[in-house]
């Protein structure tokens, strides 16, 4: 009756047809999922319409969990197992009345279980599934953090010195672990859930602030009391194989952990500051090694150019852009495409970010003399077919790489510049002879990362003349742009996830002659064939018109200068 009741409500309200309901009920017999989930998965109704219908028909209010601060003590009132099993989260307690956010307010089994466990009167509220799941992770994660911090206060001398296994499973709820271990695991698990690329642990005068970089922006998530920060830092150093007794110099380490079945590599870096050591952790989800050219944002003409570049047996391909523009993801995507049993592929990296089976990966270590230039010389004696150089920073490395490209090797590398044409100027400036560059270079891929508009709060609007002018688009009364107005799914930022935007320059005979003559960027721009070259601005324009990203995001990204 529970499922039929929901179906009848939706049919009577006109949200779905009787035929659509019967189709969903048939699917339910084999999938054994709740009716609302099936309706949403099949695209029969979206979650927002479902919520609005239930809110109207049942008289149950919607609650925006992203705007609610849930007291940590509520985590001990409703067991985590019940919250996760039924998709519910306690929100507030007023005497004997507990407000409960639910993704399915018709789940009477959940209401009864919570009522029995808490012995409170339950006031249900409707929330989106994503918001409920995030709230559960945050609430019970914060409870684990608070409990671990409290235990550490009673035993501040706790030090975990056990040798770490190669891949330790991160589980914040493991009550058998030491409090510092649980605290660090809670931070790592939350970072994984939030899709963070980096974790910053920053010592301040009276506390240590933990911030996470999500979709390119840092967000404060919690603080650790000042007297406990040494324990947390020591734990991370042990995980990374670093010297916990040394705090006067920077250190680097790496670890591998399992978070909810995902194998994640950690790159851990420490830096001495006025108030203690700052730690930055780069999270590298190994599943990202499965990226394809389409997955990183390449499509249409740019995808064709990308594939054309990779079809070359020799020459140099440069990937350029500022820090954080996705160059490493593109480089690893190319390496994976080129990695076959028929070739000897060697990389020079600093640091090695992903372990790729079948690729000979070399870690740069300048302290012992293993530099990019020295490593390149050694690699050329190893009969390589393809060489990937993490970054060209100096003239010596550039010259060796270019000579390798001329003598029959395919060379991939990155350069920090704003756009494709600037990369040529940069290499000439650091001492590369123009005629050698013209002979070796086969193409340049310039890129940025732009945030995607949240699909849950996406809305259209009429662009202003200023926006159209900056994008170089003619005024049209029918033209519509898109933006995210902000919702619980995106933490009211209006964006979820990122995609790459590219400009790809392929060398032709006219352009080679211009480079060989020593022409600079302004002169080279006149040699680019407009019909075959799509600039970053043009690529961004296409994404704006397609509703993938917003003008604010495009203007912010394109105004960023390279390091």
mmCIF file of N, CA, C and O in Angstrom, residues 230-314:
data_model
loop_
_atom_site.group_PDB
_atom_site.id
_atom_site.type_symbol
_atom_site.label_atom_id
_atom_site.label_comp_id
_atom_site.label_asym_id
_atom_site.label_seq_id
_atom_site.Cartn_x
_atom_site.Cartn_y
_atom_site.Cartn_z
ATOM 1 N N UNK A 230 49.753 18.648 16.925
ATOM 2 C CA UNK A 230 50.987 17.871 16.747
ATOM 3 C C UNK A 230 50.667 16.389 16.523
ATOM 4 O O UNK A 230 51.328 15.718 15.735
ATOM 5 N N UNK A 231 49.659 15.874 17.252
ATOM 6 C CA UNK A 231 49.280 14.473 17.082
ATOM 7 C C UNK A 231 48.808 14.203 15.662
ATOM 8 O O UNK A 231 49.156 13.182 15.051
ATOM 9 N N UNK A 232 47.975 15.104 15.135
ATOM 10 C CA UNK A 232 47.442 14.925 13.792
ATOM 11 C C UNK A 232 48.567 14.965 12.759
ATOM 12 O O UNK A 232 48.630 14.129 11.848
ATOM 13 N N UNK A 233 49.459 15.925 12.894
ATOM 14 C CA UNK A 233 50.573 16.053 11.951
ATOM 15 C C UNK A 233 51.485 14.828 12.028
ATOM 16 O O UNK A 233 51.940 14.305 11.004
ATOM 17 N N UNK A 234 51.749 14.344 13.252
ATOM 18 C CA UNK A 234 52.589 13.154 13.408
ATOM 19 C C UNK A 234 51.961 11.944 12.732
ATOM 20 O O UNK A 234 52.646 11.144 12.085
ATOM 21 N N UNK A 235 50.650 11.815 12.882
ATOM 22 C CA UNK A 235 49.957 10.688 12.250
ATOM 23 C C UNK A 235 50.115 10.742 10.727
ATOM 24 O O UNK A 235 50.411 9.731 10.076
ATOM 25 N N UNK A 236 49.938 11.910 10.148
ATOM 26 C CA UNK A 236 50.068 12.055 8.697
ATOM 27 C C UNK A 236 51.499 11.803 8.245
ATOM 28 O O UNK A 236 51.735 11.217 7.180
ATOM 29 N N UNK A 237 52.468 12.226 9.054
ATOM 30 C CA UNK A 237 53.868 11.976 8.710
ATOM 31 C C UNK A 237 54.180 10.480 8.717
ATOM 32 O O UNK A 237 54.904 9.966 7.854
ATOM 33 N N UNK A 238 53.621 9.778 9.702
ATOM 34 C CA UNK A 238 53.830 8.330 9.761
ATOM 35 C C UNK A 238 53.222 7.665 8.536
ATOM 36 O O UNK A 238 53.834 6.794 7.906
ATOM 37 N N UNK A 239 52.006 8.081 8.173
ATOM 38 C CA UNK A 239 51.359 7.522 6.984
ATOM 39 C C UNK A 239 52.202 7.760 5.743
ATOM 40 O O UNK A 239 52.291 6.907 4.856
ATOM 41 N N UNK A 240 52.840 8.933 5.665
ATOM 42 C CA UNK A 240 53.626 9.295 4.489
ATOM 43 C C UNK A 240 55.070 8.845 4.532
ATOM 44 O O UNK A 240 55.848 9.162 3.620
ATOM 45 N N UNK A 241 55.462 8.130 5.611
ATOM 46 C CA UNK A 241 56.835 7.642 5.708
ATOM 47 C C UNK A 241 57.847 8.741 5.944
ATOM 48 O O UNK A 241 58.995 8.644 5.503
ATOM 49 N N UNK A 242 57.442 9.794 6.647
ATOM 50 C CA UNK A 242 58.330 10.927 6.911
ATOM 51 C C UNK A 242 58.889 10.867 8.331
ATOM 52 O O UNK A 242 58.443 10.069 9.159
ATOM 53 N N UNK A 243 59.846 11.723 8.612
ATOM 54 C CA UNK A 243 60.508 11.778 9.915
ATOM 55 C C UNK A 243 59.666 12.634 10.860
ATOM 56 O O UNK A 243 59.585 13.859 10.700
ATOM 57 N N UNK A 244 59.046 12.020 11.867
ATOM 58 C CA UNK A 244 58.180 12.789 12.767
ATOM 59 C C UNK A 244 58.985 13.658 13.726
ATOM 60 O O UNK A 244 58.436 14.595 14.328
ATOM 61 N N UNK A 245 60.278 13.376 13.881
ATOM 62 C CA UNK A 245 61.108 14.169 14.789
ATOM 63 C C UNK A 245 61.616 15.443 14.126
ATOM 64 O O UNK A 245 62.096 16.348 14.815
ATOM 65 N N UNK A 246 61.507 15.540 12.801
ATOM 66 C CA UNK A 246 62.017 16.695 12.073
ATOM 67 C C UNK A 246 60.869 17.626 11.693
ATOM 68 O O UNK A 246 59.966 17.247 10.953
ATOM 69 N N UNK A 247 60.902 18.849 12.231
ATOM 70 C CA UNK A 247 59.838 19.822 11.930
ATOM 71 C C UNK A 247 60.395 21.149 11.427
ATOM 72 O O UNK A 247 59.646 22.100 11.244
ATOM 73 N N UNK A 248 61.709 21.194 11.183
ATOM 74 C CA UNK A 248 62.335 22.460 10.782
ATOM 75 C C UNK A 248 62.477 22.615 9.279
ATOM 76 O O UNK A 248 62.728 23.715 8.784
ATOM 77 N N UNK A 249 62.317 21.517 8.530
ATOM 78 C CA UNK A 249 62.475 21.574 7.083
ATOM 79 C C UNK A 249 61.258 20.940 6.411
ATOM 80 O O UNK A 249 60.576 20.103 7.014
ATOM 81 N N UNK A 250 60.979 21.325 5.166
ATOM 82 C CA UNK A 250 59.853 20.705 4.448
ATOM 83 C C UNK A 250 60.128 19.222 4.191
ATOM 84 O O UNK A 250 61.275 18.809 4.014
ATOM 85 N N UNK A 251 59.070 18.434 4.172
ATOM 86 C CA UNK A 251 59.187 17.016 3.860
ATOM 87 C C UNK A 251 58.062 16.617 2.900
ATOM 88 O O UNK A 251 57.016 17.243 2.860
ATOM 89 N N UNK A 252 58.322 15.558 2.140
ATOM 90 C CA UNK A 252 57.321 15.018 1.221
ATOM 91 C C UNK A 252 57.160 13.535 1.479
ATOM 92 O O UNK A 252 58.148 12.839 1.763
ATOM 93 N N UNK A 253 55.936 13.060 1.380
ATOM 94 C CA UNK A 253 55.670 11.639 1.561
ATOM 95 C C UNK A 253 54.483 11.220 0.729
ATOM 96 O O UNK A 253 53.808 12.036 0.099
ATOM 97 N N UNK A 254 54.218 9.927 0.729
ATOM 98 C CA UNK A 254 53.072 9.411 -0.017
ATOM 99 C C UNK A 254 52.518 8.198 0.711
ATOM 100 O O UNK A 254 53.222 7.511 1.445
ATOM 101 N N UNK A 255 51.222 7.968 0.521
ATOM 102 C CA UNK A 255 50.553 6.830 1.143
ATOM 103 C C UNK A 255 49.437 6.382 0.223
ATOM 104 O O UNK A 255 49.052 7.089 -0.711
ATOM 105 N N UNK A 256 48.917 5.203 0.503
ATOM 106 C CA UNK A 256 47.778 4.684 -0.254
ATOM 107 C C UNK A 256 46.723 4.223 0.743
ATOM 108 O O UNK A 256 47.035 3.488 1.687
ATOM 109 N N UNK A 257 45.489 4.673 0.558
ATOM 110 C CA UNK A 257 44.411 4.303 1.462
ATOM 111 C C UNK A 257 43.204 3.836 0.662
ATOM 112 O O UNK A 257 43.078 4.129 -0.531
ATOM 113 N N UNK A 258 42.308 3.111 1.317
ATOM 114 C CA UNK A 258 41.052 2.677 0.718
ATOM 115 C C UNK A 258 39.923 3.435 1.401
ATOM 116 O O UNK A 258 39.762 3.346 2.621
ATOM 117 N N UNK A 259 39.167 4.192 0.634
ATOM 118 C CA UNK A 259 38.031 4.939 1.163
ATOM 119 C C UNK A 259 36.778 4.461 0.453
ATOM 120 O O UNK A 259 36.595 4.708 -0.736
ATOM 121 N N UNK A 260 35.925 3.747 1.170
ATOM 122 C CA UNK A 260 34.674 3.218 0.611
ATOM 123 C C UNK A 260 34.904 2.464 -0.693
ATOM 124 O O UNK A 260 34.214 2.674 -1.698
ATOM 125 N N UNK A 261 35.938 1.620 -0.669
ATOM 126 C CA UNK A 261 36.220 0.788 -1.827
ATOM 127 C C UNK A 261 37.064 1.442 -2.896
ATOM 128 O O UNK A 261 37.471 0.782 -3.852
ATOM 129 N N UNK A 262 37.346 2.745 -2.769
ATOM 130 C CA UNK A 262 38.166 3.450 -3.748
ATOM 131 C C UNK A 262 39.616 3.494 -3.258
ATOM 132 O O UNK A 262 39.884 3.890 -2.131
ATOM 133 N N UNK A 263 40.527 3.096 -4.134
ATOM 134 C CA UNK A 263 41.947 3.195 -3.815
ATOM 135 C C UNK A 263 42.418 4.609 -4.136
ATOM 136 O O UNK A 263 42.317 5.069 -5.280
ATOM 137 N N UNK A 264 42.913 5.305 -3.112
ATOM 138 C CA UNK A 264 43.310 6.707 -3.269
ATOM 139 C C UNK A 264 44.765 6.877 -2.854
ATOM 140 O O UNK A 264 45.162 6.465 -1.760
ATOM 141 N N UNK A 265 45.554 7.449 -3.747
ATOM 142 C CA UNK A 265 46.934 7.800 -3.427
ATOM 143 C C UNK A 265 46.961 9.168 -2.764
ATOM 144 O O UNK A 265 46.269 10.096 -3.201
ATOM 145 N N UNK A 266 47.763 9.283 -1.722
ATOM 146 C CA UNK A 266 47.931 10.555 -1.016
ATOM 147 C C UNK A 266 49.338 11.071 -1.245
ATOM 148 O O UNK A 266 50.307 10.329 -1.080
ATOM 149 N N UNK A 267 49.465 12.333 -1.645
ATOM 150 C CA UNK A 267 50.757 13.010 -1.720
ATOM 151 C C UNK A 267 50.782 14.017 -0.580
ATOM 152 O O UNK A 267 49.997 14.971 -0.580
ATOM 153 N N UNK A 268 51.639 13.789 0.396
ATOM 154 C CA UNK A 268 51.635 14.575 1.631
ATOM 155 C C UNK A 268 52.861 15.474 1.659
ATOM 156 O O UNK A 268 53.986 15.007 1.480
ATOM 157 N N UNK A 269 52.631 16.762 1.882
ATOM 158 C CA UNK A 269 53.721 17.743 1.914
ATOM 159 C C UNK A 269 53.622 18.566 3.187
ATOM 160 O O UNK A 269 52.535 19.032 3.555
ATOM 161 N N UNK A 270 54.759 18.741 3.880
ATOM 162 C CA UNK A 270 54.790 19.574 5.086
ATOM 163 C C UNK A 270 55.630 20.819 4.836
ATOM 164 O O UNK A 270 56.579 20.798 4.043
ATOM 165 N N UNK A 271 55.279 21.887 5.540
ATOM 166 C CA UNK A 271 56.000 23.155 5.409
ATOM 167 C C UNK A 271 56.026 23.855 6.763
ATOM 168 O O UNK A 271 54.971 24.138 7.340
ATOM 169 N N UNK A 272 57.223 24.129 7.316
ATOM 170 C CA UNK A 272 57.300 24.822 8.613
ATOM 171 C C UNK A 272 56.747 26.248 8.503
ATOM 172 O O UNK A 272 57.063 26.974 7.565
ATOM 173 N N UNK A 273 55.878 26.630 9.434
ATOM 174 C CA UNK A 273 55.344 27.989 9.497
ATOM 175 C C UNK A 273 55.526 28.538 10.901
ATOM 176 O O UNK A 273 56.026 27.844 11.799
ATOM 177 N N UNK A 274 55.073 29.763 11.119
ATOM 178 C CA UNK A 274 55.253 30.424 12.409
ATOM 179 C C UNK A 274 54.585 29.649 13.548
ATOM 180 O O UNK A 274 55.090 29.590 14.670
ATOM 181 N N UNK A 275 53.430 29.026 13.271
ATOM 182 C CA UNK A 275 52.670 28.364 14.324
ATOM 183 C C UNK A 275 52.756 26.840 14.251
ATOM 184 O O UNK A 275 51.993 26.147 14.909
ATOM 185 N N UNK A 276 53.668 26.321 13.464
ATOM 186 C CA UNK A 276 53.807 24.879 13.337
ATOM 187 C C UNK A 276 53.846 24.466 11.882
ATOM 188 O O UNK A 276 53.915 25.299 10.978
ATOM 189 N N UNK A 277 53.810 23.179 11.653
ATOM 190 C CA UNK A 277 53.911 22.664 10.295
ATOM 191 C C UNK A 277 52.548 22.679 9.598
ATOM 192 O O UNK A 277 51.562 22.169 10.125
ATOM 193 N N UNK A 278 52.534 23.251 8.405
ATOM 194 C CA UNK A 278 51.347 23.167 7.561
ATOM 195 C C UNK A 278 51.462 21.904 6.715
ATOM 196 O O UNK A 278 52.532 21.593 6.185
ATOM 197 N N UNK A 279 50.344 21.192 6.577
ATOM 198 C CA UNK A 279 50.327 19.958 5.792
ATOM 199 C C UNK A 279 49.314 20.112 4.664
ATOM 200 O O UNK A 279 48.188 20.555 4.887
ATOM 201 N N UNK A 280 49.733 19.760 3.461
ATOM 202 C CA UNK A 280 48.821 19.724 2.326
ATOM 203 C C UNK A 280 48.822 18.305 1.766
ATOM 204 O O UNK A 280 49.882 17.722 1.535
ATOM 205 N N UNK A 281 47.628 17.753 1.590
ATOM 206 C CA UNK A 281 47.469 16.398 1.078
ATOM 207 C C UNK A 281 46.775 16.462 -0.272
ATOM 208 O O UNK A 281 45.663 16.991 -0.383
ATOM 209 N N UNK A 282 47.404 15.955 -1.311
ATOM 210 C CA UNK A 282 46.782 15.837 -2.623
ATOM 211 C C UNK A 282 46.156 14.449 -2.729
ATOM 212 O O UNK A 282 46.830 13.448 -2.502
ATOM 213 N N UNK A 283 44.861 14.389 -3.040
ATOM 214 C CA UNK A 283 44.163 13.118 -3.176
ATOM 215 C C UNK A 283 44.067 12.746 -4.643
ATOM 216 O O UNK A 283 43.552 13.517 -5.450
ATOM 217 N N UNK A 284 44.544 11.561 -4.976
ATOM 218 C CA UNK A 284 44.529 11.085 -6.356
ATOM 219 C C UNK A 284 43.771 9.772 -6.397
ATOM 220 O O UNK A 284 44.285 8.720 -6.005
ATOM 221 N N UNK A 285 42.518 9.848 -6.845
ATOM 222 C CA UNK A 285 41.679 8.658 -6.942
ATOM 223 C C UNK A 285 42.155 7.826 -8.123
ATOM 224 O O UNK A 285 42.169 8.289 -9.258
ATOM 225 N N UNK A 286 42.550 6.586 -7.855
ATOM 226 C CA UNK A 286 43.109 5.744 -8.924
ATOM 227 C C UNK A 286 42.097 5.448 -10.014
ATOM 228 O O UNK A 286 42.468 5.105 -11.129
ATOM 229 N N UNK A 287 40.803 5.566 -9.698
ATOM 230 C CA UNK A 287 39.804 5.347 -10.741
ATOM 231 C C UNK A 287 39.893 6.409 -11.818
ATOM 232 O O UNK A 287 39.420 6.226 -12.934
ATOM 233 N N UNK A 288 40.521 7.567 -11.494
ATOM 234 C CA UNK A 288 40.676 8.622 -12.487
ATOM 235 C C UNK A 288 41.633 8.223 -13.602
ATOM 236 O O UNK A 288 41.716 8.892 -14.624
ATOM 237 N N UNK A 289 42.395 7.134 -13.380
ATOM 238 C CA UNK A 289 43.261 6.669 -14.454
ATOM 239 C C UNK A 289 42.454 6.147 -15.636
ATOM 240 O O UNK A 289 42.980 5.938 -16.720
ATOM 241 N N UNK A 290 41.176 5.915 -15.418
ATOM 242 C CA UNK A 290 40.321 5.414 -16.490
ATOM 243 C C UNK A 290 39.770 6.542 -17.347
ATOM 244 O O UNK A 290 38.890 6.348 -18.167
ATOM 245 N N UNK A 291 40.281 7.767 -17.151
ATOM 246 C CA UNK A 291 39.809 8.901 -17.936
ATOM 247 C C UNK A 291 40.065 8.681 -19.425
ATOM 248 O O UNK A 291 41.100 8.159 -19.819
ATOM 249 N N UNK A 292 39.116 9.116 -20.218
ATOM 250 C CA UNK A 292 39.272 9.107 -21.664
ATOM 251 C C UNK A 292 39.356 10.545 -22.149
ATOM 252 O O UNK A 292 39.119 11.486 -21.393
ATOM 253 N N UNK A 293 39.676 10.704 -23.423
ATOM 254 C CA UNK A 293 39.742 12.054 -23.985
ATOM 255 C C UNK A 293 38.390 12.747 -23.858
ATOM 256 O O UNK A 293 38.319 13.944 -23.537
ATOM 257 N N UNK A 294 37.308 12.015 -24.088
ATOM 258 C CA UNK A 294 35.979 12.611 -23.965
ATOM 259 C C UNK A 294 35.684 12.990 -22.526
ATOM 260 O O UNK A 294 35.054 14.019 -22.255
ATOM 261 N N UNK A 295 36.142 12.164 -21.579
ATOM 262 C CA UNK A 295 35.849 12.419 -20.171
ATOM 263 C C UNK A 295 36.520 13.698 -19.671
ATOM 264 O O UNK A 295 35.988 14.358 -18.776
ATOM 265 N N UNK A 296 37.672 14.080 -20.220
ATOM 266 C CA UNK A 296 38.326 15.303 -19.762
ATOM 267 C C UNK A 296 37.815 16.538 -20.501
ATOM 268 O O UNK A 296 38.265 17.653 -20.217
ATOM 269 N N UNK A 297 36.884 16.342 -21.432
ATOM 270 C CA UNK A 297 36.237 17.483 -22.084
ATOM 271 C C UNK A 297 36.536 17.664 -23.553
ATOM 272 O O UNK A 297 36.071 18.634 -24.155
ATOM 273 N N UNK A 298 37.300 16.763 -24.160
ATOM 274 C CA UNK A 298 37.617 16.886 -25.582
ATOM 275 C C UNK A 298 36.471 16.341 -26.432
ATOM 276 O O UNK A 298 35.980 15.232 -26.182
ATOM 277 N N UNK A 299 36.048 17.109 -27.408
ATOM 278 C CA UNK A 299 34.981 16.676 -28.306
ATOM 279 C C UNK A 299 35.073 17.438 -29.618
ATOM 280 O O UNK A 299 35.794 18.433 -29.724
ATOM 281 N N UNK A 300 34.340 16.971 -30.628
ATOM 282 C CA UNK A 300 34.278 17.663 -31.917
ATOM 283 C C UNK A 300 35.631 17.815 -32.573
ATOM 284 O O UNK A 300 36.445 16.885 -32.626
ATOM 285 N N UNK A 301 35.902 19.027 -33.077
ATOM 286 C CA UNK A 301 37.147 19.307 -33.782
ATOM 287 C C UNK A 301 38.362 19.124 -32.884
ATOM 288 O O UNK A 301 39.407 18.636 -33.338
ATOM 289 N N UNK A 302 38.241 19.530 -31.626
ATOM 290 C CA UNK A 302 39.376 19.388 -30.715
ATOM 291 C C UNK A 302 39.729 17.923 -30.494
ATOM 292 O O UNK A 302 40.909 17.572 -30.380
ATOM 293 N N UNK A 303 38.742 17.050 -30.424
ATOM 294 C CA UNK A 303 39.018 15.625 -30.259
ATOM 295 C C UNK A 303 39.721 15.073 -31.500
ATOM 296 O O UNK A 303 40.644 14.263 -31.387
ATOM 297 N N UNK A 304 39.299 15.516 -32.677
ATOM 298 C CA UNK A 304 39.948 15.075 -33.910
ATOM 299 C C UNK A 304 41.408 15.529 -33.948
ATOM 300 O O UNK A 304 42.301 14.766 -34.338
ATOM 301 N N UNK A 305 41.667 16.773 -33.551
ATOM 302 C CA UNK A 305 43.046 17.284 -33.530
ATOM 303 C C UNK A 305 43.890 16.513 -32.514
ATOM 304 O O UNK A 305 45.059 16.191 -32.770
ATOM 305 N N UNK A 306 43.293 16.246 -31.353
ATOM 306 C CA UNK A 306 43.997 15.488 -30.304
ATOM 307 C C UNK A 306 44.412 14.113 -30.832
ATOM 308 O O UNK A 306 45.572 13.699 -30.677
ATOM 309 N N UNK A 307 43.486 13.410 -31.460
ATOM 310 C CA UNK A 307 43.794 12.086 -31.998
ATOM 311 C C UNK A 307 44.833 12.164 -33.118
ATOM 312 O O UNK A 307 45.677 11.271 -33.257
ATOM 313 N N UNK A 308 44.775 13.231 -33.909
ATOM 314 C CA UNK A 308 45.759 13.415 -34.986
ATOM 315 C C UNK A 308 47.161 13.591 -34.408
ATOM 316 O O UNK A 308 48.136 13.029 -34.924
ATOM 317 N N UNK A 309 47.274 14.357 -33.325
ATOM 318 C CA UNK A 309 48.583 14.558 -32.693
ATOM 319 C C UNK A 309 49.141 13.239 -32.166
ATOM 320 O O UNK A 309 50.325 12.941 -32.324
ATOM 321 N N UNK A 310 48.276 12.434 -31.532
ATOM 322 C CA UNK A 310 48.753 11.180 -30.950
ATOM 323 C C UNK A 310 49.104 10.137 -32.009
ATOM 324 O O UNK A 310 49.763 9.143 -31.691
ATOM 325 N N UNK A 311 48.676 10.350 -33.230
ATOM 326 C CA UNK A 311 48.986 9.386 -34.292
ATOM 327 C C UNK A 311 50.411 9.544 -34.824
ATOM 328 O O UNK A 311 50.883 8.707 -35.596
ATOM 329 N N UNK A 312 51.109 10.609 -34.411
ATOM 330 C CA UNK A 312 52.480 10.834 -34.878
ATOM 331 C C UNK A 312 53.448 9.878 -34.183
ATOM 332 O O UNK A 312 53.329 9.612 -32.981
ATOM 333 N N UNK A 313 54.430 9.406 -34.928
ATOM 334 C CA UNK A 313 55.435 8.497 -34.365
ATOM 335 C C UNK A 313 56.580 9.249 -33.715
ATOM 336 O O UNK A 313 57.299 8.692 -32.877
ATOM 337 N N UNK A 314 56.790 10.501 -34.104
ATOM 338 C CA UNK A 314 57.866 11.302 -33.512
ATOM 339 C C UNK A 314 57.477 12.770 -33.551
ATOM 340 O O UNK A 314 56.525 13.178 -34.232
#
